[in-house]
mmCIF file of C-alpha atoms in Angstrom:
data_model
loop_
_atom_site.group_PDB
_atom_site.id
_atom_site.type_symbol
_atom_site.label_atom_id
_atom_site.label_comp_id
_atom_site.label_asym_id
_atom_site.label_seq_id
_atom_site.Cartn_x
_atom_site.Cartn_y
_atom_site.Cartn_z
ATOM 1 C CA UNK W 208 -11.167 14.310 -1.590
ATOM 2 C CA UNK W 209 -12.880 10.941 -1.919
ATOM 3 C CA UNK W 210 -14.640 10.207 1.365
ATOM 4 C CA UNK W 211 -15.922 6.743 0.487
ATOM 5 C CA UNK W 212 -15.151 4.122 3.083
ATOM 6 C CA UNK W 213 -13.665 0.654 2.942
ATOM 7 C CA UNK W 214 -13.950 -1.960 5.655
ATOM 8 C CA UNK W 215 -10.814 -3.925 6.412
ATOM 9 C CA UNK W 216 -10.705 -7.484 7.703
ATOM 10 C CA UNK W 217 -9.458 -6.085 11.009
ATOM 11 C CA UNK W 218 -12.889 -4.445 11.524
ATOM 12 C CA UNK W 219 -11.348 -0.966 11.408
ATOM 13 C CA UNK W 220 -13.283 1.442 9.186
ATOM 14 C CA UNK W 221 -10.951 3.090 6.729
ATOM 15 C CA UNK W 222 -11.744 6.255 4.791
ATOM 16 C CA UNK W 223 -10.120 6.710 1.425
ATOM 17 C CA UNK W 224 -7.903 9.719 2.054
ATOM 18 C CA UNK W 225 -7.384 10.276 -1.639
ATOM 19 C CA UNK W 226 -7.157 8.576 -4.986
ATOM 20 C CA UNK W 227 -3.583 8.679 -6.211
ATOM 21 C CA UNK W 228 -2.082 8.003 -9.648
ATOM 22 C CA UNK W 229 0.796 5.558 -9.494
ATOM 23 C CA UNK W 230 1.917 5.929 -13.136
ATOM 24 C CA UNK W 231 1.488 8.102 -16.218
ATOM 25 C CA UNK W 232 -0.737 6.311 -18.784
ATOM 26 C CA UNK W 233 0.630 8.522 -21.563
ATOM 27 C CA UNK W 234 4.107 7.124 -20.949
ATOM 28 C CA UNK W 235 2.735 3.587 -21.056
ATOM 29 C CA UNK W 236 0.950 4.292 -24.337
ATOM 30 C CA UNK W 237 4.180 5.629 -25.849
ATOM 31 C CA UNK W 238 6.019 2.495 -24.785
ATOM 32 C CA UNK W 239 3.272 0.298 -26.191
ATOM 33 C CA UNK W 240 3.211 2.151 -29.520
ATOM 34 C CA UNK W 241 6.961 1.733 -29.765
ATOM 35 C CA UNK W 242 6.611 -2.025 -29.320
ATOM 36 C CA UNK W 243 3.931 -2.198 -32.016
ATOM 37 C CA UNK W 244 6.270 -0.408 -34.413
ATOM 38 C CA UNK W 245 9.154 -2.815 -33.936
ATOM 39 C CA UNK W 246 10.113 -5.244 -36.672
ATOM 40 C CA UNK W 247 10.690 -8.916 -36.052
ATOM 41 C CA UNK W 248 8.812 -11.688 -34.301
ATOM 42 C CA UNK W 249 5.855 -10.137 -32.413
ATOM 43 C CA UNK W 250 6.142 -12.870 -29.779
ATOM 44 C CA UNK W 251 9.538 -11.530 -28.729
ATOM 45 C CA UNK W 252 8.014 -8.765 -26.613
ATOM 46 C CA UNK W 253 4.678 -10.426 -25.869
ATOM 47 C CA UNK W 254 5.106 -10.402 -22.090
ATOM 48 C CA UNK W 255 6.077 -6.726 -22.006
ATOM 49 C CA UNK W 256 3.222 -5.842 -24.352
ATOM 50 C CA UNK W 257 0.755 -7.688 -22.137
ATOM 51 C CA UNK W 258 2.088 -5.805 -19.113
ATOM 52 C CA UNK W 259 1.542 -2.410 -20.752
ATOM 53 C CA UNK W 260 -1.943 -3.408 -21.887
ATOM 54 C CA UNK W 261 -2.785 -4.583 -18.359
ATOM 55 C CA UNK W 262 -1.602 -1.264 -16.930
ATOM 56 C CA UNK W 263 -3.809 0.701 -19.311
ATOM 57 C CA UNK W 264 -6.772 -1.560 -18.683
ATOM 58 C CA UNK W 265 -6.496 -1.164 -14.901
ATOM 59 C CA UNK W 266 -5.727 2.540 -15.066
ATOM 60 C CA UNK W 267 -3.312 4.526 -12.894
ATOM 61 C CA UNK W 268 -5.494 5.385 -9.894
ATOM 62 C CA UNK W 269 -5.158 3.557 -6.602
ATOM 63 C CA UNK W 270 -6.662 4.134 -3.171
ATOM 64 C CA UNK W 271 -4.417 5.827 -0.594
ATOM 65 C CA UNK W 272 -5.971 4.863 2.725
ATOM 66 C CA UNK W 273 -5.452 5.542 6.400
ATOM 67 C CA UNK W 274 -7.267 4.610 9.624
ATOM 68 C CA UNK W 275 -10.177 6.822 10.656
ATOM 69 C CA UNK W 276 -8.769 8.946 13.448
ATOM 70 C CA UNK W 277 -6.495 7.141 15.880
ATOM 71 C CA UNK W 278 -7.848 3.594 16.060
ATOM 72 C CA UNK W 279 -8.054 1.622 19.273
ATOM 73 C CA UNK W 280 -4.874 -0.417 19.104
ATOM 74 C CA UNK W 281 -5.324 -2.056 22.491
ATOM 75 C CA UNK W 282 -5.796 -5.484 20.933
ATOM 76 C CA UNK W 283 -2.500 -5.142 19.047
ATOM 77 C CA UNK W 284 -0.647 -4.211 22.219
ATOM 78 C CA UNK W 285 -2.327 -7.199 23.841
ATOM 79 C CA UNK W 286 -1.429 -9.605 21.027
ATOM 80 C CA UNK W 287 2.121 -8.284 20.614
ATOM 81 C CA UNK W 288 3.372 -7.387 24.098
ATOM 82 C CA UNK W 289 7.029 -7.409 22.998
ATOM 83 C CA UNK W 290 6.326 -4.895 20.182
ATOM 84 C CA UNK W 291 5.298 -1.958 22.368
ATOM 85 C CA UNK W 292 8.029 0.368 21.061
ATOM 86 C CA UNK W 293 7.175 -0.390 17.434
ATOM 87 C CA UNK W 294 3.442 0.034 17.991
ATOM 88 C CA UNK W 295 4.088 3.379 19.700
ATOM 89 C CA UNK W 296 5.884 4.523 16.546
ATOM 90 C CA UNK W 297 2.941 3.448 14.365
ATOM 91 C CA UNK W 298 0.515 5.381 16.583
ATOM 92 C CA UNK W 299 2.619 8.527 16.160
ATOM 93 C CA UNK W 300 2.423 8.266 12.376
ATOM 94 C CA UNK W 301 -1.333 7.650 12.487
ATOM 95 C CA UNK W 302 -1.765 10.662 14.766
ATOM 96 C CA UNK W 303 0.047 12.905 12.281
ATOM 97 C CA UNK W 304 -2.356 11.923 9.503
ATOM 98 C CA UNK W 305 -5.451 12.337 11.671
ATOM 99 C CA UNK W 306 -7.853 15.146 10.762
ATOM 100 C CA UNK W 307 -5.792 16.161 7.730
ATOM 101 C CA UNK W 308 -5.849 15.734 3.989
ATOM 102 C CA UNK W 309 -2.509 13.956 4.114
ATOM 103 C CA UNK W 310 -2.280 10.242 3.547
ATOM 104 C CA UNK W 311 -0.656 7.964 6.078
ATOM 105 C CA UNK W 312 3.138 7.888 5.783
ATOM 106 C CA UNK W 313 5.167 5.459 7.877
ATOM 107 C CA UNK W 314 8.936 5.777 8.070
ATOM 108 C CA UNK W 315 10.560 2.537 6.822
ATOM 109 C CA UNK W 316 11.346 0.273 9.745
ATOM 110 C CA UNK W 317 13.773 -2.522 10.463
ATOM 111 C CA UNK W 318 12.705 -5.116 13.022
ATOM 112 C CA UNK W 319 15.683 -6.832 14.630
ATOM 113 C CA UNK W 320 15.243 -9.961 16.661
ATOM 114 C CA UNK W 321 15.803 -13.717 16.869
ATOM 115 C CA UNK W 322 13.723 -16.031 14.672
ATOM 116 C CA UNK W 323 10.192 -16.680 15.838
ATOM 117 C CA UNK W 324 9.591 -13.582 17.987
ATOM 118 C CA UNK W 325 6.681 -12.478 15.795
ATOM 119 C CA UNK W 326 8.226 -10.035 13.296
ATOM 120 C CA UNK W 327 6.190 -11.282 10.335
ATOM 121 C CA UNK W 328 3.061 -11.527 12.472
ATOM 122 C CA UNK W 329 3.496 -7.862 13.399
ATOM 123 C CA UNK W 330 3.796 -6.950 9.714
ATOM 124 C CA UNK W 331 0.511 -8.715 8.954
ATOM 125 C CA UNK W 332 -1.149 -6.969 11.884
ATOM 126 C CA UNK W 333 0.029 -3.570 10.622
ATOM 127 C CA UNK W 334 -1.212 -4.323 7.103
ATOM 128 C CA UNK W 335 -4.542 -5.322 8.620
ATOM 129 C CA UNK W 336 -4.664 -2.095 10.620
ATOM 130 C CA UNK W 337 -3.999 0.044 7.564
ATOM 131 C CA UNK W 338 -6.222 -2.136 5.388
ATOM 132 C CA UNK W 339 -3.953 -2.548 2.366
ATOM 133 C CA UNK W 340 -2.742 -6.133 2.634
ATOM 134 C CA UNK W 341 0.816 -7.418 2.918
ATOM 135 C CA UNK W 342 3.327 -8.326 0.220
ATOM 136 C CA UNK W 343 6.200 -10.557 1.344
ATOM 137 C CA UNK W 344 9.633 -10.368 -0.313
ATOM 138 C CA UNK W 345 11.869 -13.192 1.019
ATOM 139 C CA UNK W 346 15.420 -11.944 0.562
ATOM 140 C CA UNK W 347 16.874 -15.286 1.611
ATOM 141 C CA UNK W 348 15.740 -16.668 -1.746
ATOM 142 C CA UNK W 349 18.368 -17.333 -4.399
ATOM 143 C CA UNK W 350 16.379 -15.154 -6.792
ATOM 144 C CA UNK W 351 16.103 -12.277 -4.338
ATOM 145 C CA UNK W 352 18.256 -10.071 -6.537
ATOM 146 C CA UNK W 353 15.360 -9.673 -8.957
ATOM 147 C CA UNK W 354 12.445 -9.706 -6.555
ATOM 148 C CA UNK W 355 12.287 -5.989 -5.831
ATOM 149 C CA UNK W 356 13.200 -4.351 -9.121
ATOM 150 C CA UNK W 357 12.338 -6.958 -11.756
ATOM 151 C CA UNK W 358 14.590 -8.229 -14.522
ATOM 152 C CA UNK W 359 15.324 -6.683 -17.915
ATOM 153 C CA UNK W 360 12.663 -7.590 -20.485
ATOM 154 C CA UNK W 361 15.160 -8.949 -23.014
ATOM 155 C CA UNK W 362 16.135 -11.747 -20.642
ATOM 156 C CA UNK W 363 14.456 -15.131 -20.934
ATOM 157 C CA UNK W 364 11.785 -15.545 -18.273
ATOM 158 C CA UNK W 365 11.946 -11.852 -17.342
ATOM 159 C CA UNK W 366 9.151 -10.393 -15.242
ATOM 160 C CA UNK W 367 8.360 -7.329 -13.118
ATOM 161 C CA UNK W 368 9.457 -7.092 -9.491
ATOM 162 C CA UNK W 369 7.355 -7.240 -6.353
ATOM 163 C CA UNK W 370 7.087 -3.455 -5.977
ATOM 164 C CA UNK W 371 5.688 -3.066 -9.480
ATOM 165 C CA UNK W 372 3.257 -5.958 -8.990
ATOM 166 C CA UNK W 373 2.021 -4.634 -5.641
ATOM 167 C CA UNK W 374 1.200 -1.222 -7.119
ATOM 168 C CA UNK W 375 -0.037 -2.229 -10.568
ATOM 169 C CA UNK W 376 -1.950 -5.387 -9.694
ATOM 170 C CA UNK W 377 -3.113 -4.203 -6.269
ATOM 171 C CA UNK W 378 -5.765 -1.680 -5.259
ATOM 172 C CA UNK W 379 -3.655 0.623 -3.109
ATOM 173 C CA UNK W 380 -0.979 3.277 -3.481
ATOM 174 C CA UNK W 381 0.339 2.495 0.016
ATOM 175 C CA UNK W 382 0.614 -1.292 0.336
ATOM 176 C CA UNK W 383 2.697 -2.853 3.095
ATOM 177 C CA UNK W 384 5.786 -4.549 1.649
ATOM 178 C CA UNK W 385 7.811 -6.756 3.972
ATOM 179 C CA UNK W 386 11.429 -7.410 3.013
ATOM 180 C CA UNK W 387 12.013 -10.526 5.074
ATOM 181 C CA UNK W 388 15.476 -11.551 6.277
ATOM 182 C CA UNK W 389 17.187 -8.610 4.648
ATOM 183 C CA UNK W 390 20.431 -9.656 6.315
ATOM 184 C CA UNK W 391 20.392 -12.930 4.342
ATOM 185 C CA UNK W 392 20.302 -11.305 0.902
ATOM 186 C CA UNK W 393 22.968 -12.929 -1.227
ATOM 187 C CA UNK W 394 24.917 -10.805 -3.694
ATOM 188 C CA UNK W 395 27.464 -11.289 -6.403
ATOM 189 C CA UNK W 396 29.671 -9.061 -8.518
ATOM 190 C CA UNK W 397 26.953 -8.547 -11.135
ATOM 191 C CA UNK W 398 23.979 -7.492 -9.064
ATOM 192 C CA UNK W 399 23.297 -6.060 -5.623
ATOM 193 C CA UNK W 400 19.970 -7.482 -4.380
ATOM 194 C CA UNK W 401 19.565 -4.521 -2.027
ATOM 195 C CA UNK W 402 20.407 -1.949 -4.693
ATOM 196 C CA UNK W 403 16.774 -1.033 -5.387
ATOM 197 C CA UNK W 404 16.216 -0.166 -1.728
ATOM 198 C CA UNK W 405 18.591 2.797 -1.869
ATOM 199 C CA UNK W 406 15.992 4.638 -3.945
ATOM 200 C CA UNK W 407 12.845 2.942 -2.679
ATOM 201 C CA UNK W 408 13.456 3.851 0.964
ATOM 202 C CA UNK W 409 13.886 7.544 0.095
ATOM 203 C CA UNK W 410 10.547 9.305 -0.269
ATOM 204 C CA UNK W 411 11.630 11.638 -3.086
ATOM 205 C CA UNK W 412 13.353 9.093 -5.321
ATOM 206 C CA UNK W 413 10.703 6.434 -4.683
ATOM 207 C CA UNK W 414 8.180 8.693 -6.394
ATOM 208 C CA UNK W 415 9.720 7.807 -9.774
ATOM 209 C CA UNK W 416 10.831 4.201 -9.261
ATOM 210 C CA UNK W 417 11.623 2.389 -12.507
ATOM 211 C CA UNK W 418 11.131 -1.358 -12.626
ATOM 212 C CA UNK W 419 13.781 -2.955 -14.849
ATOM 213 C CA UNK W 420 11.199 -5.005 -16.724
ATOM 214 C CA UNK W 421 8.522 -2.381 -17.481
ATOM 215 C CA UNK W 422 10.895 0.627 -17.611
ATOM 216 C CA UNK W 423 8.033 2.968 -16.769
ATOM 217 C CA UNK W 424 8.292 5.270 -13.701
ATOM 218 C CA UNK W 425 5.842 4.358 -10.945
ATOM 219 C CA UNK W 426 5.077 6.180 -7.710
ATOM 220 C CA UNK W 427 6.264 3.964 -4.855
ATOM 221 C CA UNK W 428 6.650 6.861 -2.423
ATOM 222 C CA UNK W 429 3.673 5.811 -0.304
ATOM 223 C CA UNK W 430 4.677 2.172 0.193
ATOM 224 C CA UNK W 431 4.870 1.146 3.863
ATOM 225 C CA UNK W 432 8.216 -0.629 4.229
ATOM 226 C CA UNK W 433 8.944 -3.212 6.925
ATOM 227 C CA UNK W 434 12.235 -5.098 6.864
ATOM 228 C CA UNK W 435 13.242 -7.883 9.207
ATOM 229 C CA UNK W 436 16.622 -9.261 10.243
ATOM 230 C CA UNK W 437 18.288 -11.276 12.978
ATOM 231 C CA UNK W 438 21.066 -8.683 13.266
ATOM 232 C CA UNK W 439 22.534 -5.756 11.327
ATOM 233 C CA UNK W 440 25.593 -7.559 9.995
ATOM 234 C CA UNK W 441 25.517 -7.612 6.218
ATOM 235 C CA UNK W 442 23.146 -4.636 5.977
ATOM 236 C CA UNK W 443 24.926 -1.614 4.445
ATOM 237 C CA UNK W 444 24.936 1.539 6.564
ATOM 238 C CA UNK W 445 23.198 3.620 3.853
ATOM 239 C CA UNK W 446 20.267 1.176 4.054
ATOM 240 C CA UNK W 447 20.203 1.250 7.863
ATOM 241 C CA UNK W 448 20.284 5.042 7.849
ATOM 242 C CA UNK W 449 17.067 5.129 5.826
ATOM 243 C CA UNK W 450 15.039 3.242 8.433
ATOM 244 C CA UNK W 451 13.893 3.394 12.031
ATOM 245 C CA UNK W 452 15.599 0.429 13.689
ATOM 246 C CA UNK W 453 13.780 -1.444 16.470
ATOM 247 C CA UNK W 454 15.262 -4.269 18.487
ATOM 248 C CA UNK W 455 12.386 -6.617 19.247
ATOM 249 C CA UNK W 456 13.076 -8.688 22.372
ATOM 250 C CA UNK W 457 11.947 -12.252 22.792
ATOM 251 C CA UNK W 458 8.855 -12.388 25.007
ATOM 252 C CA UNK W 459 9.381 -12.793 28.725
ATOM 253 C CA UNK W 460 8.024 -15.984 30.278
ATOM 254 C CA UNK W 461 4.944 -14.064 31.443
ATOM 255 C CA UNK W 462 4.431 -12.469 28.028
ATOM 256 C CA UNK W 463 4.812 -15.884 26.368
ATOM 257 C CA UNK W 464 1.985 -17.275 28.527
ATOM 258 C CA UNK W 465 -0.149 -14.273 27.606
ATOM 259 C CA UNK W 466 0.574 -14.746 23.897
ATOM 260 C CA UNK W 467 -0.306 -18.447 24.152
ATOM 261 C CA UNK W 468 -3.609 -17.650 25.855
ATOM 262 C CA UNK W 469 -4.534 -15.010 23.267
ATOM 263 C CA UNK W 470 -3.604 -17.376 20.447
ATOM 264 C CA UNK W 471 -5.764 -20.151 21.922
ATOM 265 C CA UNK W 472 -8.712 -17.762 22.095
ATOM 266 C CA UNK W 473 -8.093 -16.435 18.574
ATOM 267 C CA UNK W 474 -7.941 -19.893 17.002
ATOM 268 C CA UNK W 475 -11.015 -21.040 18.912
ATOM 269 C CA UNK W 476 -13.035 -17.966 17.870
ATOM 270 C CA UNK W 477 -11.960 -18.208 14.219
ATOM 271 C CA UNK W 478 -13.392 -21.699 13.654
ATOM 272 C CA UNK W 479 -16.885 -23.115 13.977
ATOM 273 C CA UNK W 480 -15.399 -26.178 15.660
ATOM 274 C CA UNK W 481 -14.012 -23.878 18.333
ATOM 275 C CA UNK W 482 -17.356 -23.949 20.162
ATOM 276 C CA UNK W 483 -16.616 -27.546 21.121
ATOM 277 C CA UNK W 484 -13.691 -26.458 23.299
ATOM 278 C CA UNK W 485 -13.383 -24.655 26.621
ATOM 279 C CA UNK W 486 -13.261 -20.863 26.478
ATOM 280 C CA UNK W 487 -10.039 -20.745 28.499
ATOM 281 C CA UNK W 488 -6.930 -22.937 28.196
ATOM 282 C CA UNK W 489 -5.632 -24.806 31.221
ATOM 283 C CA UNK W 490 -2.660 -23.575 33.217
ATOM 284 C CA UNK W 491 -0.512 -26.624 32.447
ATOM 285 C CA UNK W 492 -1.139 -26.179 28.713
ATOM 286 C CA UNK W 493 -0.100 -22.515 28.917
ATOM 287 C CA UNK W 494 3.005 -23.447 30.852
ATOM 288 C CA UNK W 495 4.098 -25.900 28.172
ATOM 289 C CA UNK W 496 3.194 -23.544 25.306
ATOM 290 C CA UNK W 497 5.117 -20.674 26.866
ATOM 291 C CA UNK W 498 8.342 -22.597 26.243
ATOM 292 C CA UNK W 499 7.789 -22.253 22.486
ATOM 293 C CA UNK W 500 8.577 -19.368 20.174
ATOM 294 C CA UNK W 501 5.395 -17.464 19.218
ATOM 295 C CA UNK W 502 5.330 -18.727 15.639
ATOM 296 C CA UNK W 503 5.561 -22.342 16.880
ATOM 297 C CA UNK W 504 2.618 -21.931 19.242
ATOM 298 C CA UNK W 505 -0.026 -21.898 16.500
ATOM 299 C CA UNK W 506 1.188 -25.145 14.958
ATOM 300 C CA UNK W 507 1.339 -26.790 18.364
ATOM 301 C CA UNK W 508 -2.152 -25.602 19.277
ATOM 302 C CA UNK W 509 -3.670 -26.869 16.026
ATOM 303 C CA UNK W 510 -2.234 -30.308 16.738
ATOM 304 C CA UNK W 511 -3.548 -30.144 20.310
ATOM 305 C CA UNK W 512 -7.049 -29.133 19.211
ATOM 306 C CA UNK W 513 -7.105 -32.052 16.781
ATOM 307 C CA UNK W 514 -5.896 -34.569 19.353
ATOM 308 C CA UNK W 515 -8.445 -33.403 21.918
ATOM 309 C CA UNK W 516 -11.239 -33.633 19.343
ATOM 310 C CA UNK W 517 -10.230 -37.166 18.386
ATOM 311 C CA UNK W 518 -10.424 -38.063 22.069
ATOM 312 C CA UNK W 519 -13.814 -36.348 22.459
ATOM 313 C CA UNK W 520 -12.585 -33.808 25.023
ATOM 314 C CA UNK W 521 -13.411 -30.124 25.321
ATOM 315 C CA UNK W 522 -10.247 -29.327 27.274
ATOM 316 C CA UNK W 523 -6.765 -29.411 25.797
ATOM 317 C CA UNK W 524 -4.083 -31.067 27.868
ATOM 318 C CA UNK W 525 -0.326 -30.755 27.657
ATOM 319 C CA UNK W 526 -0.195 -34.316 26.314
ATOM 320 C CA UNK W 527 -2.148 -33.123 23.244
ATOM 321 C CA UNK W 528 0.783 -30.996 22.109
ATOM 322 C CA UNK W 529 3.146 -32.377 19.454
ATOM 323 C CA UNK W 530 5.801 -34.738 20.702
ATOM 324 C CA UNK W 531 8.833 -32.753 21.825
ATOM 325 C CA UNK W 532 7.005 -29.416 22.006
ATOM 326 C CA UNK W 533 6.627 -29.560 25.766
ATOM 327 C CA UNK W 534 10.240 -30.569 26.286
ATOM 328 C CA UNK W 535 11.768 -27.451 24.805
ATOM 329 C CA UNK W 536 13.675 -25.108 27.059
ATOM 330 C CA UNK W 537 13.114 -21.383 27.288
ATOM 331 C CA UNK W 538 16.089 -20.618 25.079
ATOM 332 C CA UNK W 539 15.582 -17.178 23.580
ATOM 333 C CA UNK W 540 13.047 -16.060 26.153
ATOM 334 C CA UNK W 541 13.727 -13.285 28.646
ATOM 335 C CA UNK W 542 13.435 -14.090 32.335
#
C-alpha cells in the first residue's frame, strides 16, 4: 500500500489508499499497432492514434484516495444546512473505509430539488473533501448524448467522453463526476443520452467501461457519481434504482440567513481586499440576502462589496445589493 499523502485544497490531509490501474497498456499497444498497420491516409486516424499514445505516455496508474479517518465535517454541515441527510450518507461511506485497505466507495446519488438550492455547490464540496476534483457533465446540452461515452472514431469531429477524459487525463481513479440536470437529457430514436449510465452506475460493469471513441476498456468502478434533477420525471426507473435518491429542501428562512452570513465571511476571507470590510454583515443585509436562492447570493454579495468599496465604506448595506435583488419574495424557501 502506498502511504504517501496528498493535501487537498480543503485542508484535509488525504492518504493515498492505493495506486490503481485504470486500463491495460497491452490492449492499448495492440490497438495502436493495428492503426499503424492500416493502409490509407495516415491522417484519417490521427486523433485516435494521439489518444492511444497519450494513454501510454501517462501510464495506467492513478491514485485512489480517501480522507484520513473520519474528517471533521462540521464546516460542511454549517455551510450546507439543508444537506444534512446527504452529508450523513457521505459520513457513513467514509466510516466504512476508515482503518481499512479499501478505497472510498460512495453509492451513486441523485439530488432532487428546485434550482438554486445548492446541489452543484454540494458536489464541489464533496470533491474537495475527497480531494479528487469535480467533473461537470451538463445533460441539458444538445450534445449531451455524446458527453458520457464519447463518439465513434470514424465520425467527423469524434472525441472521447467525459468519463474517459476524467480517468485518462486526470490523476485519480475515483474522481467526482456530476451529471447535472439529468432530467433534462434530450433523446432521439438513434441514441439514448443516458444509455451509458446503465453500466456506469453498476460497480461490476463499470469496471470494464468502453468509451465509443477509444474502444479500450477502462476501470470506472471507483468514480463517485452525483446526479442532479428538479424532479424524477423523465428519469428511467432502472437509472433511479441504481442510486440513492435524496430530496434536498430549499433552505428555511433561518437557514438562508445562516448561509448568507457564511458566504459573506467566506468571500471576505478569500480575498486580500476582504480586510477592508467588517468581519460581520449587518442584519438588514442578511435579511435582504435571505430572500435569494443560495447560488444568487454570491453574485449579489460581489456586487455589494464592489459598491461599498467605491463608496469608501467598510460596511455593506442593503442598498449595495443589485437592483431588484432585495425585492424578491421568498418563493421556494421553507417557512
